[in-house]
Amino acid sequence: MKFDLADLFSFLAGLILGILLGIELVVDFLNKWQTIVGALIGAAAPLIVYFIGKRQDEYYAYLVRLDKSLSLAVVNLSEIDNTLHTFVRGSLQKLIDSVTQTAKQDEFVARAFVPLLFTYELPEEIIKLSTKTAYIDNNLLLVYSRSKELDPMVADIGRQYDKTYELQLTLVGSKMTPGSQITTDLNSMYAQNLESFKAYIEEYWAKNNMPIYLKELVQLQVAVRELREMRRLGWIVWRWKYEKGAADDFAVMQESIDKSLEKKVGERLDLIKRTAFNRYKKND
């Protein structure tokens, strides 16, 4: 088979034309896909922005709920303390005075009634979410656990008084039994036991558990409000500002943030004490 120059040129021209047409088809295909992808991105972008914004709004709303829950816990703690403070200085002290003034031969069996105290427990939902900061999440777990301990802690005060009163009843009943050899001044003993109960409230509650829980609440609330002020992406700023290197030594990070917030915590704690807690008011 022989090829002349005309056939060769025809072949080459057809080959070149085919390549050009193929490239054109490929380019046209890519242009169409570029248009489709662009349209999809253009349609998805608003949805992505919406969902990101929605998540940030939910996150900020969670911080607001957390802040309010901590405020409720502080208010509840102040109500409990004010009630106990009034009880100790009022009806309990009057009872002690009455017992002390009663003659030895007239056994005293009257009692004071420990007021009914309602406790507020932080809602479980606040620990199911995260503030995205190690410091606040860790302290939140601590405060949540403390709030669950508040009710049995307060109930124990009532139980301690019941034991004191029941002991007096038992001793008086035994002394009044014919043939009893009890000669102890039960009124004096009752007064001493009531003073011990009063000291128990002051030591167990007023000097230890209440101030510790109050400071933990205020410290956490100050941190939450600091985070809120950084707005919806504040956790990024918080981590950069406070938690760099937290993975290396969490205890050092905790101490460092405590120190950074110390002034604000002290100022807020002082304000709350002066305005909400009767025992800290100068005129009380």
Tab-separated table of N, CA and C in Angstrom, residues 90-217:
chain	number	residue	atom	x	y	z
A	90	GLY	N	-31.379	34.791	117.065
A	90	GLY	CA	-32.725	34.998	117.573
A	90	GLY	C	-33.211	33.887	118.471
A	91	SER	N	-33.983	32.953	117.902
A	91	SER	CA	-34.650	31.932	118.712
A	91	SER	C	-33.680	31.004	119.438
A	92	LEU	N	-32.550	30.672	118.837
A	92	LEU	CA	-31.604	29.778	119.515
A	92	LEU	C	-30.967	30.474	120.716
A	93	GLN	N	-30.574	31.726	120.551
A	93	GLN	CA	-29.973	32.454	121.658
A	93	GLN	C	-30.981	32.696	122.773
A	94	LYS	N	-32.228	32.954	122.397
A	94	LYS	CA	-33.277	33.141	123.412
A	94	LYS	C	-33.501	31.857	124.194
A	95	LEU	N	-33.445	30.733	123.515
A	95	LEU	CA	-33.602	29.444	124.188
A	95	LEU	C	-32.459	29.218	125.176
A	96	ILE	N	-31.240	29.505	124.751
A	96	ILE	CA	-30.082	29.351	125.637
A	96	ILE	C	-30.228	30.234	126.877
A	97	ASP	N	-30.660	31.456	126.656
A	97	ASP	CA	-30.855	32.384	127.787
A	97	ASP	C	-31.926	31.869	128.738
A	98	SER	N	-33.015	31.334	128.171
A	98	SER	CA	-34.110	30.825	129.011
A	98	SER	C	-33.660	29.628	129.832
A	99	VAL	N	-32.922	28.720	129.207
A	99	VAL	CA	-32.435	27.531	129.911
A	99	VAL	C	-31.484	27.953	131.041
A	100	THR	N	-30.612	28.891	130.744
A	100	THR	CA	-29.636	29.358	131.732
A	100	THR	C	-30.319	30.001	132.939
A	101	GLN	N	-31.416	30.698	132.694
A	101	GLN	CA	-32.109	31.429	133.762
A	101	GLN	C	-33.102	30.572	134.542
A	102	THR	N	-33.371	29.353	134.064
A	102	THR	CA	-34.332	28.476	134.739
A	102	THR	C	-33.681	27.805	135.951
A	103	ALA	N	-34.407	27.732	137.031
A	103	ALA	CA	-33.875	27.139	138.254
A	103	ALA	C	-33.464	25.696	138.031
A	104	LYS	N	-32.466	25.259	138.821
A	104	LYS	CA	-31.918	23.918	138.665
A	104	LYS	C	-32.966	22.836	138.816
A	105	GLN	N	-33.904	23.036	139.770
A	105	GLN	CA	-34.885	21.990	140.049
A	105	GLN	C	-36.006	21.923	139.009
A	106	ASP	N	-36.113	22.922	138.172
A	106	ASP	CA	-37.163	22.938	137.137
A	106	ASP	C	-36.542	22.564	135.785
A	107	GLU	N	-36.557	21.281	135.475
A	107	GLU	CA	-35.926	20.809	134.242
A	107	GLU	C	-36.585	21.435	133.014
A	108	PHE	N	-35.749	21.925	132.138
A	108	PHE	CA	-36.211	22.655	130.956
A	108	PHE	C	-36.250	21.708	129.762
A	109	VAL	N	-37.408	21.613	129.102
A	109	VAL	CA	-37.531	20.707	127.959
A	109	VAL	C	-38.048	21.424	126.708
A	110	ALA	N	-38.110	22.736	126.763
A	110	ALA	CA	-38.558	23.473	125.574
A	110	ALA	C	-37.489	23.387	124.481
A	111	ARG	N	-37.898	23.674	123.278
A	111	ARG	CA	-36.966	23.596	122.165
A	111	ARG	C	-37.166	24.765	121.204
A	112	ALA	N	-36.160	24.997	120.387
A	112	ALA	CA	-36.282	25.941	119.273
A	112	ALA	C	-36.484	25.108	118.017
A	113	PHE	N	-37.056	25.701	117.014
A	113	PHE	CA	-37.301	24.970	115.776
A	113	PHE	C	-36.372	25.495	114.686
A	114	VAL	N	-35.514	24.586	114.206
A	114	VAL	CA	-34.605	24.953	113.126
A	114	VAL	C	-35.451	25.259	111.888
A	115	PRO	N	-35.280	26.418	111.280
A	115	PRO	CA	-36.122	26.800	110.145
A	115	PRO	C	-35.952	25.863	108.953
A	116	LEU	N	-37.020	25.754	108.181
A	116	LEU	CA	-36.979	24.939	106.972
A	116	LEU	C	-36.136	25.660	105.922
A	117	LEU	N	-35.150	24.979	105.414
A	117	LEU	CA	-34.209	25.598	104.477
A	117	LEU	C	-34.311	24.924	103.109
A	118	PHE	N	-34.509	25.723	102.072
A	118	PHE	CA	-34.597	25.205	100.716
A	118	PHE	C	-33.254	25.399	100.019
A	119	THR	N	-32.804	24.358	99.343
A	119	THR	CA	-31.503	24.436	98.660
A	119	THR	C	-31.690	24.373	97.153
A	120	TYR	N	-30.815	25.082	96.454
A	120	TYR	CA	-30.835	25.106	94.982
A	120	TYR	C	-29.664	24.288	94.459
A	121	GLU	N	-29.993	23.320	93.618
A	121	GLU	CA	-28.965	22.482	93.012
A	121	GLU	C	-28.800	22.890	91.553
A	122	LEU	N	-27.583	23.113	91.139
A	122	LEU	CA	-27.330	23.509	89.753
A	122	LEU	C	-27.881	22.443	88.803
A	123	PRO	N	-28.559	22.851	87.716
A	123	PRO	CA	-29.166	21.875	86.799
A	123	PRO	C	-28.126	21.008	86.103
A	124	GLU	N	-28.465	19.764	85.906
A	124	GLU	CA	-27.521	18.815	85.310
A	124	GLU	C	-27.154	19.189	83.884
A	125	GLU	N	-28.063	19.875	83.182
A	125	GLU	CA	-27.813	20.197	81.769
A	125	GLU	C	-26.568	21.061	81.579
A	126	ILE	N	-26.197	21.837	82.593
A	126	ILE	CA	-25.065	22.742	82.393
A	126	ILE	C	-23.725	22.014	82.345
A	127	ILE	N	-23.673	20.767	82.826
A	127	ILE	CA	-22.417	20.025	82.738
A	127	ILE	C	-22.413	19.081	81.531
A	128	LYS	N	-23.533	18.989	80.829
A	128	LYS	CA	-23.589	18.158	79.630
A	128	LYS	C	-23.006	18.885	78.426
A	129	LEU	N	-22.937	20.216	78.501
A	129	LEU	CA	-22.344	21.011	77.442
A	129	LEU	C	-20.970	21.484	77.894
A	130	SER	N	-20.252	22.110	76.993
A	130	SER	CA	-18.903	22.564	77.309
A	130	SER	C	-18.722	24.034	76.958
A	131	THR	N	-17.960	24.732	77.779
A	131	THR	CA	-17.622	26.124	77.478
A	131	THR	C	-16.420	26.197	76.545
A	132	LYS	N	-15.853	25.035	76.232
A	132	LYS	CA	-14.674	24.923	75.363
A	132	LYS	C	-13.417	25.499	76.017
A	133	THR	N	-13.462	25.644	77.330
A	133	THR	CA	-12.280	26.079	78.069
A	133	THR	C	-12.044	25.093	79.204
A	134	ALA	N	-10.818	24.641	79.348
A	134	ALA	CA	-10.502	23.630	80.364
A	134	ALA	C	-10.717	24.176	81.771
A	135	TYR	N	-10.350	25.425	81.994
A	135	TYR	CA	-10.444	26.022	83.319
A	135	TYR	C	-11.888	26.090	83.798
A	136	ILE	N	-12.772	26.644	82.973
A	136	ILE	CA	-14.164	26.816	83.380
A	136	ILE	C	-14.868	25.474	83.492
A	137	ASP	N	-14.635	24.579	82.544
A	137	ASP	CA	-15.281	23.266	82.596
A	137	ASP	C	-14.880	22.511	83.858
A	138	ASN	N	-13.615	22.577	84.215
A	138	ASN	CA	-13.127	21.881	85.401
A	138	ASN	C	-13.743	22.456	86.672
A	139	ASN	N	-13.772	23.775	86.778
A	139	ASN	CA	-14.349	24.415	87.960
A	139	ASN	C	-15.868	24.259	88.012
A	140	LEU	N	-16.494	24.150	86.849
A	140	LEU	CA	-17.935	23.928	86.810
A	140	LEU	C	-18.292	22.573	87.407
A	141	LEU	N	-17.520	21.556	87.095
A	141	LEU	CA	-17.753	20.230	87.673
A	141	LEU	C	-17.611	20.268	89.194
A	142	LEU	N	-16.636	21.025	89.673
A	142	LEU	CA	-16.422	21.143	91.114
A	142	LEU	C	-17.613	21.823	91.791
A	143	VAL	N	-18.074	22.928	91.217
A	143	VAL	CA	-19.191	23.678	91.790
A	143	VAL	C	-20.495	22.885	91.681
A	144	TYR	N	-20.680	22.175	90.590
A	144	TYR	CA	-21.884	21.341	90.431
A	144	TYR	C	-21.932	20.272	91.515
A	145	SER	N	-20.783	19.644	91.769
A	145	SER	CA	-20.706	18.624	92.814
A	145	SER	C	-21.001	19.236	94.178
A	146	ARG	N	-20.478	20.429	94.414
A	146	ARG	CA	-20.716	21.114	95.688
A	146	ARG	C	-22.196	21.439	95.875
A	147	SER	N	-22.872	21.816	94.773
A	147	SER	CA	-24.294	22.165	94.880
A	147	SER	C	-25.134	20.952	95.264
A	148	LYS	N	-24.696	19.761	94.842
A	148	LYS	CA	-25.414	18.543	95.193
A	148	LYS	C	-25.196	18.180	96.665
A	149	GLU	N	-24.095	18.647	97.226
A	149	GLU	CA	-23.799	18.357	98.636
A	149	GLU	C	-24.499	19.327	99.582
A	150	LEU	N	-25.036	20.423	99.030
A	150	LEU	CA	-25.603	21.472	99.877
A	150	LEU	C	-26.806	20.987	100.677
A	151	ASP	N	-27.705	20.249	100.052
A	151	ASP	CA	-28.914	19.803	100.745
A	151	ASP	C	-28.598	18.902	101.945
A	152	PRO	N	-27.803	17.839	101.791
A	152	PRO	CA	-27.461	17.027	102.982
A	152	PRO	C	-26.659	17.817	104.010
A	153	MET	N	-25.877	18.786	103.551
A	153	MET	CA	-25.106	19.610	104.477
A	153	MET	C	-26.037	20.425	105.376
A	154	VAL	N	-27.064	21.033	104.763
A	154	VAL	CA	-28.026	21.836	105.519
A	154	VAL	C	-28.893	20.931	106.399
A	155	ALA	N	-29.287	19.782	105.860
A	155	ALA	CA	-30.121	18.851	106.630
A	155	ALA	C	-29.388	18.369	107.879
A	156	ASP	N	-28.072	18.267	107.802
A	156	ASP	CA	-27.295	17.794	108.950
A	156	ASP	C	-27.378	18.767	110.122
A	157	ILE	N	-27.568	20.041	109.829
A	157	ILE	CA	-27.712	21.030	110.913
A	157	ILE	C	-28.956	20.721	111.733
A	158	GLY	N	-30.056	20.416	111.045
A	158	GLY	CA	-31.284	20.055	111.740
A	158	GLY	C	-31.131	18.782	112.544
A	159	ARG	N	-30.414	17.809	111.988
A	159	ARG	CA	-30.212	16.543	112.703
A	159	ARG	C	-29.379	16.746	113.966
A	160	GLN	N	-28.395	17.631	113.879
A	160	GLN	CA	-27.557	17.885	115.054
A	160	GLN	C	-28.383	18.481	116.194
A	161	TYR	N	-29.304	19.377	115.851
A	161	TYR	CA	-30.132	19.968	116.907
A	161	TYR	C	-31.093	18.923	117.476
A	162	ASP	N	-31.672	18.101	116.614
A	162	ASP	CA	-32.592	17.064	117.085
A	162	ASP	C	-31.898	16.147	118.098
A	163	LYS	N	-30.641	15.816	117.844
A	163	LYS	CA	-29.886	14.966	118.776
A	163	LYS	C	-29.710	15.667	120.124
A	164	THR	N	-29.428	16.964	120.045
A	164	THR	CA	-29.235	17.736	121.281
A	164	THR	C	-30.512	17.763	122.105
A	165	TYR	N	-31.632	17.992	121.433
A	165	TYR	CA	-32.921	18.079	122.132
A	165	TYR	C	-33.355	16.710	122.658
A	166	GLU	N	-33.182	15.677	121.857
A	166	GLU	CA	-33.576	14.332	122.271
A	166	GLU	C	-32.765	13.856	123.478
A	167	LEU	N	-31.516	14.253	123.539
A	167	LEU	CA	-30.688	13.901	124.693
A	167	LEU	C	-31.246	14.552	125.957
A	168	GLN	N	-31.666	15.808	125.872
A	168	GLN	CA	-32.249	16.492	127.023
A	168	GLN	C	-33.540	15.819	127.474
A	169	LEU	N	-34.382	15.461	126.513
A	169	LEU	CA	-35.635	14.780	126.852
A	169	LEU	C	-35.364	13.459	127.564
A	170	THR	N	-34.405	12.707	127.048
A	170	THR	CA	-34.074	11.403	127.634
A	170	THR	C	-33.563	11.555	129.066
A	171	LEU	N	-32.669	12.531	129.256
A	171	LEU	CA	-32.107	12.731	130.592
A	171	LEU	C	-33.155	13.230	131.584
A	172	VAL	N	-34.011	14.151	131.154
A	172	VAL	CA	-35.072	14.656	132.034
A	172	VAL	C	-36.023	13.530	132.397
A	173	GLY	N	-36.389	12.715	131.406
A	173	GLY	CA	-37.288	11.587	131.670
A	173	GLY	C	-36.684	10.614	132.660
A	174	SER	N	-35.370	10.362	132.502
A	174	SER	CA	-34.705	9.428	133.425
A	174	SER	C	-34.619	10.016	134.831
A	175	LYS	N	-34.367	11.299	134.947
A	175	LYS	CA	-34.230	11.940	136.252
A	175	LYS	C	-35.548	11.962	137.008
A	176	MET	N	-36.649	12.065	136.226
A	176	MET	CA	-37.968	12.137	136.865
A	176	MET	C	-38.499	10.760	137.218
A	177	THR	N	-37.826	9.717	136.790
A	177	THR	CA	-38.250	8.354	137.121
A	177	THR	C	-37.996	8.073	138.597
A	178	PRO	N	-38.990	7.523	139.309
A	178	PRO	CA	-38.796	7.213	140.732
A	178	PRO	C	-37.550	6.359	140.950
A	179	GLY	N	-36.783	6.723	141.943
A	179	GLY	CA	-35.574	5.970	142.251
A	179	GLY	C	-34.366	6.402	141.443
A	180	SER	N	-34.536	7.407	140.597
A	180	SER	CA	-33.413	7.864	139.783
A	180	SER	C	-32.316	8.455	140.653
A	181	GLN	N	-31.065	8.171	140.285
A	181	GLN	CA	-29.936	8.694	141.032
A	181	GLN	C	-29.236	9.842	140.298
A	182	ILE	N	-29.892	10.346	139.249
A	182	ILE	CA	-29.309	11.465	138.500
A	182	ILE	C	-29.432	12.749	139.311
A	183	THR	N	-28.308	13.344	139.602
A	183	THR	CA	-28.304	14.590	140.379
A	183	THR	C	-27.712	15.762	139.571
A	184	THR	N	-27.341	15.472	138.351
A	184	THR	CA	-26.726	16.495	137.502
A	184	THR	C	-27.701	17.629	137.206
A	185	ASP	N	-27.187	18.827	137.123
A	185	ASP	CA	-27.996	19.981	136.731
A	185	ASP	C	-28.216	19.887	135.214
A	186	LEU	N	-29.367	19.329	134.840
A	186	LEU	CA	-29.642	19.085	133.429
A	186	LEU	C	-29.823	20.382	132.638
A	187	ASN	N	-30.317	21.410	133.281
A	187	ASN	CA	-30.478	22.692	132.583
A	187	ASN	C	-29.116	23.260	132.164
A	188	SER	N	-28.162	23.154	133.062
A	188	SER	CA	-26.811	23.628	132.765
A	188	SER	C	-26.201	22.807	131.626
A	189	MET	N	-26.437	21.491	131.685
A	189	MET	CA	-25.933	20.624	130.624
A	189	MET	C	-26.600	20.948	129.287
A	190	TYR	N	-27.909	21.177	129.320
A	190	TYR	CA	-28.659	21.504	128.104
A	190	TYR	C	-28.144	22.810	127.502
A	191	ALA	N	-27.893	23.812	128.366
A	191	ALA	CA	-27.384	25.096	127.901
A	191	ALA	C	-26.007	24.926	127.247
A	192	GLN	N	-25.172	24.092	127.866
A	192	GLN	CA	-23.847	23.836	127.288
A	192	GLN	C	-23.957	23.137	125.936
A	193	ASN	N	-24.880	22.165	125.849
A	193	ASN	CA	-25.071	21.453	124.584
A	193	ASN	C	-25.615	22.381	123.494
A	194	LEU	N	-26.496	23.300	123.889
A	194	LEU	CA	-27.014	24.272	122.923
A	194	LEU	C	-25.918	25.224	122.465
A	195	GLU	N	-25.046	25.601	123.368
A	195	GLU	CA	-23.909	26.454	122.997
A	195	GLU	C	-22.979	25.705	122.034
A	196	SER	N	-22.824	24.409	122.284
A	196	SER	CA	-22.000	23.591	121.380
A	196	SER	C	-22.632	23.499	120.000
A	197	PHE	N	-23.960	23.382	119.982
A	197	PHE	CA	-24.671	23.345	118.704
A	197	PHE	C	-24.526	24.674	117.968
A	198	LYS	N	-24.616	25.762	118.722
A	198	LYS	CA	-24.443	27.095	118.135
A	198	LYS	C	-23.030	27.233	117.546
A	199	ALA	N	-22.041	26.769	118.285
A	199	ALA	CA	-20.662	26.826	117.808
A	199	ALA	C	-20.471	25.939	116.582
A	200	TYR	N	-21.208	24.828	116.550
A	200	TYR	CA	-21.148	23.907	115.408
A	200	TYR	C	-21.619	24.619	114.143
A	201	ILE	N	-22.714	25.357	114.236
A	201	ILE	CA	-23.217	26.097	113.077
A	201	ILE	C	-22.190	27.124	112.613
A	202	GLU	N	-21.631	27.852	113.581
A	202	GLU	CA	-20.666	28.890	113.237
A	202	GLU	C	-19.414	28.289	112.601
A	203	GLU	N	-18.955	27.170	113.115
A	203	GLU	CA	-17.714	26.571	112.620
A	203	GLU	C	-17.952	25.772	111.344
A	204	TYR	N	-18.942	24.903	111.403
A	204	TYR	CA	-19.215	23.990	110.281
A	204	TYR	C	-19.755	24.730	109.069
A	205	TRP	N	-20.644	25.672	109.315
A	205	TRP	CA	-21.302	26.371	108.210
A	205	TRP	C	-20.670	27.729	107.921
A	206	ALA	N	-20.712	28.628	108.904
A	206	ALA	CA	-20.367	30.027	108.658
A	206	ALA	C	-18.886	30.269	108.386
A	207	LYS	N	-18.009	29.448	108.959
A	207	LYS	CA	-16.581	29.685	108.785
A	207	LYS	C	-15.927	28.765	107.768
A	208	ASN	N	-16.620	27.691	107.385
A	208	ASN	CA	-15.991	26.728	106.475
A	208	ASN	C	-16.786	26.493	105.198
A	209	ASN	N	-17.840	25.714	105.302
A	209	ASN	CA	-18.524	25.277	104.083
A	209	ASN	C	-19.151	26.417	103.282
A	210	MET	N	-19.856	27.319	103.938
A	210	MET	CA	-20.513	28.404	103.210
A	210	MET	C	-19.516	29.324	102.495
A	211	PRO	N	-18.488	29.850	103.188
A	211	PRO	CA	-17.542	30.740	102.502
A	211	PRO	C	-16.792	30.063	101.356
A	212	ILE	N	-16.465	28.781	101.531
A	212	ILE	CA	-15.753	28.050	100.480
A	212	ILE	C	-16.632	27.922	99.237
A	213	TYR	N	-17.881	27.508	99.444
A	213	TYR	CA	-18.803	27.350	98.313
A	213	TYR	C	-19.086	28.698	97.652
A	214	LEU	N	-19.259	29.732	98.456
A	214	LEU	CA	-19.525	31.065	97.910
A	214	LEU	C	-18.368	31.534	97.033
A	215	LYS	N	-17.150	31.361	97.494
A	215	LYS	CA	-15.994	31.796	96.703
A	215	LYS	C	-15.890	31.006	95.411
A	216	GLU	N	-16.164	29.709	95.470
A	216	GLU	CA	-16.114	28.887	94.251
A	216	GLU	C	-17.161	29.350	93.240
A	217	LEU	N	-18.349	29.674	93.723
A	217	LEU	CA	-19.404	30.174	92.838
A	217	LEU	C	-19.001	31.493	92.190
